[in-house]
């Protein structure tokens, strides 16, 4: 389930892209989930563990991926005890955060109201313990904390 803590949080990794650059593992890059996220978010193709083809930048390394993709990969593959600042992601990452949260227990920190879209979803707001099922529910609570 997706768990969201809104606002200032202790022990959160506030700049996930820097953290990613120092901890990612090669197999994360070629995992089918990562390949999909990289193609969707960065519009780039994974050629191998050390090479991604970007239509804008040309051949790049995993360290040159966007902060959003790096944060998503950390959410998917890093130690489950870690909490990442999802405000490092744009709204284009929201559907992937929801997907990862359906696959495993995922706790994120948000310092803004992320747009999770018009479809229903399920997320527990840790500040209140309430479970939200759509953007209206989410906004009503998030507006109090961010």
PDB file of C-alpha atoms in Angstrom:
ATOM      1  CA  UNK A   1       0.000   0.000   0.000  1.00  0.00           C
ATOM      2  CA  UNK A   2       1.069   3.563  -0.637  1.00  0.00           C
ATOM      3  CA  UNK A   3       1.660   5.528   2.564  1.00  0.00           C
ATOM      4  CA  UNK A   4       2.107   9.289   2.332  1.00  0.00           C
ATOM      5  CA  UNK A   5       3.523  11.602   4.977  1.00  0.00           C
ATOM      6  CA  UNK A   6       2.717  15.222   4.190  1.00  0.00           C
ATOM      7  CA  UNK A   7       5.047  18.064   5.137  1.00  0.00           C
ATOM      8  CA  UNK A   8       8.316  18.102   7.036  1.00  0.00           C
ATOM      9  CA  UNK A   9       9.444  14.592   7.981  1.00  0.00           C
ATOM     10  CA  UNK A  10      12.353  13.285  10.010  1.00  0.00           C
ATOM     11  CA  UNK A  11      14.852  10.844   8.441  1.00  0.00           C
ATOM     12  CA  UNK A  12      13.612  11.311   4.876  1.00  0.00           C
ATOM     13  CA  UNK A  13      16.011  11.380   1.932  1.00  0.00           C
ATOM     14  CA  UNK A  14      15.243  14.862   0.619  1.00  0.00           C
ATOM     15  CA  UNK A  15      17.419  14.760  -2.508  1.00  0.00           C
ATOM     16  CA  UNK A  16      16.895  11.262  -3.928  1.00  0.00           C
ATOM     17  CA  UNK A  17      18.806  11.895  -7.203  1.00  0.00           C
ATOM     18  CA  UNK A  18      22.089  12.381  -5.323  1.00  0.00           C
ATOM     19  CA  UNK A  19      21.371   9.363  -3.153  1.00  0.00           C
ATOM     20  CA  UNK A  20      20.615   7.294  -6.295  1.00  0.00           C
ATOM     21  CA  UNK A  21      23.948   8.232  -7.882  1.00  0.00           C
ATOM     22  CA  UNK A  22      25.717   6.676  -4.894  1.00  0.00           C
ATOM     23  CA  UNK A  23      23.666   3.517  -4.290  1.00  0.00           C
ATOM     24  CA  UNK A  24      21.994   2.285  -7.486  1.00  0.00           C
ATOM     25  CA  UNK A  25      22.785  -1.188  -8.743  1.00  0.00           C
ATOM     26  CA  UNK A  26      23.299  -2.046 -12.401  1.00  0.00           C
ATOM     27  CA  UNK A  27      20.427  -4.541 -12.440  1.00  0.00           C
ATOM     28  CA  UNK A  28      17.974  -1.765 -11.524  1.00  0.00           C
ATOM     29  CA  UNK A  29      18.590  -0.118 -14.903  1.00  0.00           C
ATOM     30  CA  UNK A  30      17.681  -3.156 -16.990  1.00  0.00           C
ATOM     31  CA  UNK A  31      14.731  -4.274 -14.876  1.00  0.00           C
ATOM     32  CA  UNK A  32      11.548  -4.244 -17.028  1.00  0.00           C
ATOM     33  CA  UNK A  33       9.888  -1.733 -14.663  1.00  0.00           C
ATOM     34  CA  UNK A  34      12.821   0.683 -14.985  1.00  0.00           C
ATOM     35  CA  UNK A  35      12.883   0.315 -18.757  1.00  0.00           C
ATOM     36  CA  UNK A  36       9.183   1.285 -18.871  1.00  0.00           C
ATOM     37  CA  UNK A  37       9.620   4.218 -16.482  1.00  0.00           C
ATOM     38  CA  UNK A  38      12.672   5.550 -18.336  1.00  0.00           C
ATOM     39  CA  UNK A  39      10.850   5.324 -21.656  1.00  0.00           C
ATOM     40  CA  UNK A  40       7.733   7.023 -20.241  1.00  0.00           C
ATOM     41  CA  UNK A  41       9.287   9.768 -18.103  1.00  0.00           C
ATOM     42  CA  UNK A  42      12.563  10.538 -19.904  1.00  0.00           C
ATOM     43  CA  UNK A  43      11.500   9.362 -23.392  1.00  0.00           C
ATOM     44  CA  UNK A  44      14.765   7.405 -23.507  1.00  0.00           C
ATOM     45  CA  UNK A  45      15.707   3.806 -24.302  1.00  0.00           C
ATOM     46  CA  UNK A  46      17.854   1.556 -22.144  1.00  0.00           C
ATOM     47  CA  UNK A  47      20.592   0.010 -24.282  1.00  0.00           C
ATOM     48  CA  UNK A  48      22.468  -1.594 -21.377  1.00  0.00           C
ATOM     49  CA  UNK A  49      23.336  -1.139 -17.722  1.00  0.00           C
ATOM     50  CA  UNK A  50      25.702   1.728 -18.511  1.00  0.00           C
ATOM     51  CA  UNK A  51      24.059   3.218 -21.591  1.00  0.00           C
ATOM     52  CA  UNK A  52      20.743   4.961 -22.184  1.00  0.00           C
ATOM     53  CA  UNK A  53      19.853   6.621 -25.481  1.00  0.00           C
ATOM     54  CA  UNK A  54      18.204  10.003 -24.938  1.00  0.00           C
ATOM     55  CA  UNK A  55      16.575  11.807 -27.872  1.00  0.00           C
ATOM     56  CA  UNK A  56      17.698  15.121 -26.362  1.00  0.00           C
ATOM     57  CA  UNK A  57      21.082  14.364 -24.795  1.00  0.00           C
ATOM     58  CA  UNK A  58      22.248  11.442 -26.941  1.00  0.00           C
ATOM     59  CA  UNK A  59      24.017   8.560 -25.177  1.00  0.00           C
ATOM     60  CA  UNK A  60      23.903   9.037 -21.391  1.00  0.00           C
ATOM     61  CA  UNK A  61      24.763   7.103 -18.252  1.00  0.00           C
ATOM     62  CA  UNK A  62      22.209   6.222 -15.546  1.00  0.00           C
ATOM     63  CA  UNK A  63      23.557   9.158 -13.516  1.00  0.00           C
ATOM     64  CA  UNK A  64      22.227  11.503 -16.231  1.00  0.00           C
ATOM     65  CA  UNK A  65      18.612  10.321 -15.905  1.00  0.00           C
ATOM     66  CA  UNK A  66      16.019  12.752 -14.577  1.00  0.00           C
ATOM     67  CA  UNK A  67      15.532  13.160 -10.855  1.00  0.00           C
ATOM     68  CA  UNK A  68      12.019  11.776 -11.195  1.00  0.00           C
ATOM     69  CA  UNK A  69      13.149   8.482 -12.750  1.00  0.00           C
ATOM     70  CA  UNK A  70      15.959   8.136 -10.215  1.00  0.00           C
ATOM     71  CA  UNK A  71      13.503   8.655  -7.355  1.00  0.00           C
ATOM     72  CA  UNK A  72      11.058   6.127  -8.824  1.00  0.00           C
ATOM     73  CA  UNK A  73      13.797   3.500  -9.121  1.00  0.00           C
ATOM     74  CA  UNK A  74      14.782   4.092  -5.506  1.00  0.00           C
ATOM     75  CA  UNK A  75      11.143   3.635  -4.468  1.00  0.00           C
ATOM     76  CA  UNK A  76      10.955   0.400  -6.437  1.00  0.00           C
ATOM     77  CA  UNK A  77      14.306  -1.182  -5.564  1.00  0.00           C
ATOM     78  CA  UNK A  78      15.977   0.438  -2.539  1.00  0.00           C
ATOM     79  CA  UNK A  79      15.704  -0.738   1.038  1.00  0.00           C
ATOM     80  CA  UNK A  80      12.036  -0.629   2.053  1.00  0.00           C
ATOM     81  CA  UNK A  81      12.978   1.180   5.272  1.00  0.00           C
ATOM     82  CA  UNK A  82      14.056   4.279   3.340  1.00  0.00           C
ATOM     83  CA  UNK A  83      11.594   7.112   2.771  1.00  0.00           C
ATOM     84  CA  UNK A  84      12.121   9.340  -0.251  1.00  0.00           C
ATOM     85  CA  UNK A  85      10.966  12.866  -0.938  1.00  0.00           C
ATOM     86  CA  UNK A  86       8.478  12.332  -3.773  1.00  0.00           C
ATOM     87  CA  UNK A  87       8.358  16.097  -4.318  1.00  0.00           C
ATOM     88  CA  UNK A  88      11.577  15.490  -6.290  1.00  0.00           C
ATOM     89  CA  UNK A  89       9.235  13.965  -8.879  1.00  0.00           C
ATOM     90  CA  UNK A  90       6.909  15.732 -11.250  1.00  0.00           C
ATOM     91  CA  UNK A  91       3.243  14.825 -11.580  1.00  0.00           C
ATOM     92  CA  UNK A  92       4.219  12.631 -14.544  1.00  0.00           C
ATOM     93  CA  UNK A  93       5.647  10.210 -11.962  1.00  0.00           C
ATOM     94  CA  UNK A  94       2.395   9.909  -9.966  1.00  0.00           C
ATOM     95  CA  UNK A  95       1.024   6.917 -11.870  1.00  0.00           C
ATOM     96  CA  UNK A  96       4.304   5.080 -11.293  1.00  0.00           C
ATOM     97  CA  UNK A  97       4.261   5.869  -7.572  1.00  0.00           C
ATOM     98  CA  UNK A  98       0.744   4.419  -7.410  1.00  0.00           C
ATOM     99  CA  UNK A  99       1.886   1.323  -9.334  1.00  0.00           C
ATOM    100  CA  UNK A 100       4.880   0.729  -7.054  1.00  0.00           C
ATOM    101  CA  UNK A 101       2.579   1.229  -4.037  1.00  0.00           C
ATOM    102  CA  UNK A 102       0.286  -1.504  -5.375  1.00  0.00           C
ATOM    103  CA  UNK A 103       3.225  -3.913  -5.690  1.00  0.00           C
ATOM    104  CA  UNK A 104       4.714  -3.336  -2.226  1.00  0.00           C
ATOM    105  CA  UNK A 105       4.385  -1.259   0.917  1.00  0.00           C
ATOM    106  CA  UNK A 106       5.791   2.136  -0.011  1.00  0.00           C
ATOM    107  CA  UNK A 107       6.130   5.186   2.216  1.00  0.00           C
ATOM    108  CA  UNK A 108       6.834   8.540   0.583  1.00  0.00           C
ATOM    109  CA  UNK A 109       7.115  12.112   1.779  1.00  0.00           C
ATOM    110  CA  UNK A 110       5.328  14.909  -0.088  1.00  0.00           C
ATOM    111  CA  UNK A 111       5.790  18.627   0.398  1.00  0.00           C
ATOM    112  CA  UNK A 112       3.314  19.591  -2.299  1.00  0.00           C
ATOM    113  CA  UNK A 113      -0.046  18.342  -3.555  1.00  0.00           C
ATOM    114  CA  UNK A 114       0.868  15.815  -6.216  1.00  0.00           C
ATOM    115  CA  UNK A 115      -1.732  15.218  -8.908  1.00  0.00           C
ATOM    116  CA  UNK A 116      -2.552  11.503  -8.799  1.00  0.00           C
ATOM    117  CA  UNK A 117      -5.092  11.865 -11.604  1.00  0.00           C
ATOM    118  CA  UNK A 118      -8.823  11.408 -11.996  1.00  0.00           C
ATOM    119  CA  UNK A 119      -8.973   7.648 -11.444  1.00  0.00           C
ATOM    120  CA  UNK A 120      -9.589   6.196  -8.010  1.00  0.00           C
ATOM    121  CA  UNK A 121      -6.580   5.074  -5.986  1.00  0.00           C
ATOM    122  CA  UNK A 122      -5.804   4.053  -2.446  1.00  0.00           C
ATOM    123  CA  UNK A 123      -3.287   5.735  -0.169  1.00  0.00           C
ATOM    124  CA  UNK A 124      -2.955   6.045   3.566  1.00  0.00           C
ATOM    125  CA  UNK A 125      -2.138   9.516   4.872  1.00  0.00           C
ATOM    126  CA  UNK A 126       0.203   8.896   7.782  1.00  0.00           C
ATOM    127  CA  UNK A 127      -0.404  12.322   9.336  1.00  0.00           C
ATOM    128  CA  UNK A 128      -4.028  11.371  10.107  1.00  0.00           C
ATOM    129  CA  UNK A 129      -4.264   7.618   9.528  1.00  0.00           C
ATOM    130  CA  UNK A 130      -7.021   8.175   6.952  1.00  0.00           C
ATOM    131  CA  UNK A 131      -7.166   6.234   3.696  1.00  0.00           C
ATOM    132  CA  UNK A 132      -7.996   8.331   0.639  1.00  0.00           C
ATOM    133  CA  UNK A 133      -9.497   7.007  -2.576  1.00  0.00           C
ATOM    134  CA  UNK A 134      -9.389   9.970  -4.963  1.00  0.00           C
ATOM    135  CA  UNK A 135      -7.901  13.408  -5.484  1.00  0.00           C
ATOM    136  CA  UNK A 136     -10.727  15.202  -3.687  1.00  0.00           C
ATOM    137  CA  UNK A 137     -10.130  13.171  -0.512  1.00  0.00           C
ATOM    138  CA  UNK A 138      -6.387  13.685  -0.879  1.00  0.00           C
ATOM    139  CA  UNK A 139      -6.623  17.459  -1.395  1.00  0.00           C
ATOM    140  CA  UNK A 140      -8.879  17.917   1.638  1.00  0.00           C
ATOM    141  CA  UNK A 141      -6.195  16.445   3.880  1.00  0.00           C
ATOM    142  CA  UNK A 142      -3.037  17.527   2.024  1.00  0.00           C
ATOM    143  CA  UNK A 143      -4.116  21.173   2.036  1.00  0.00           C
ATOM    144  CA  UNK A 144      -3.760  21.178   5.827  1.00  0.00           C
ATOM    145  CA  UNK A 145      -0.138  20.008   5.773  1.00  0.00           C
ATOM    146  CA  UNK A 146       1.576  21.361   2.661  1.00  0.00           C
TER     147      UNK A 146
END
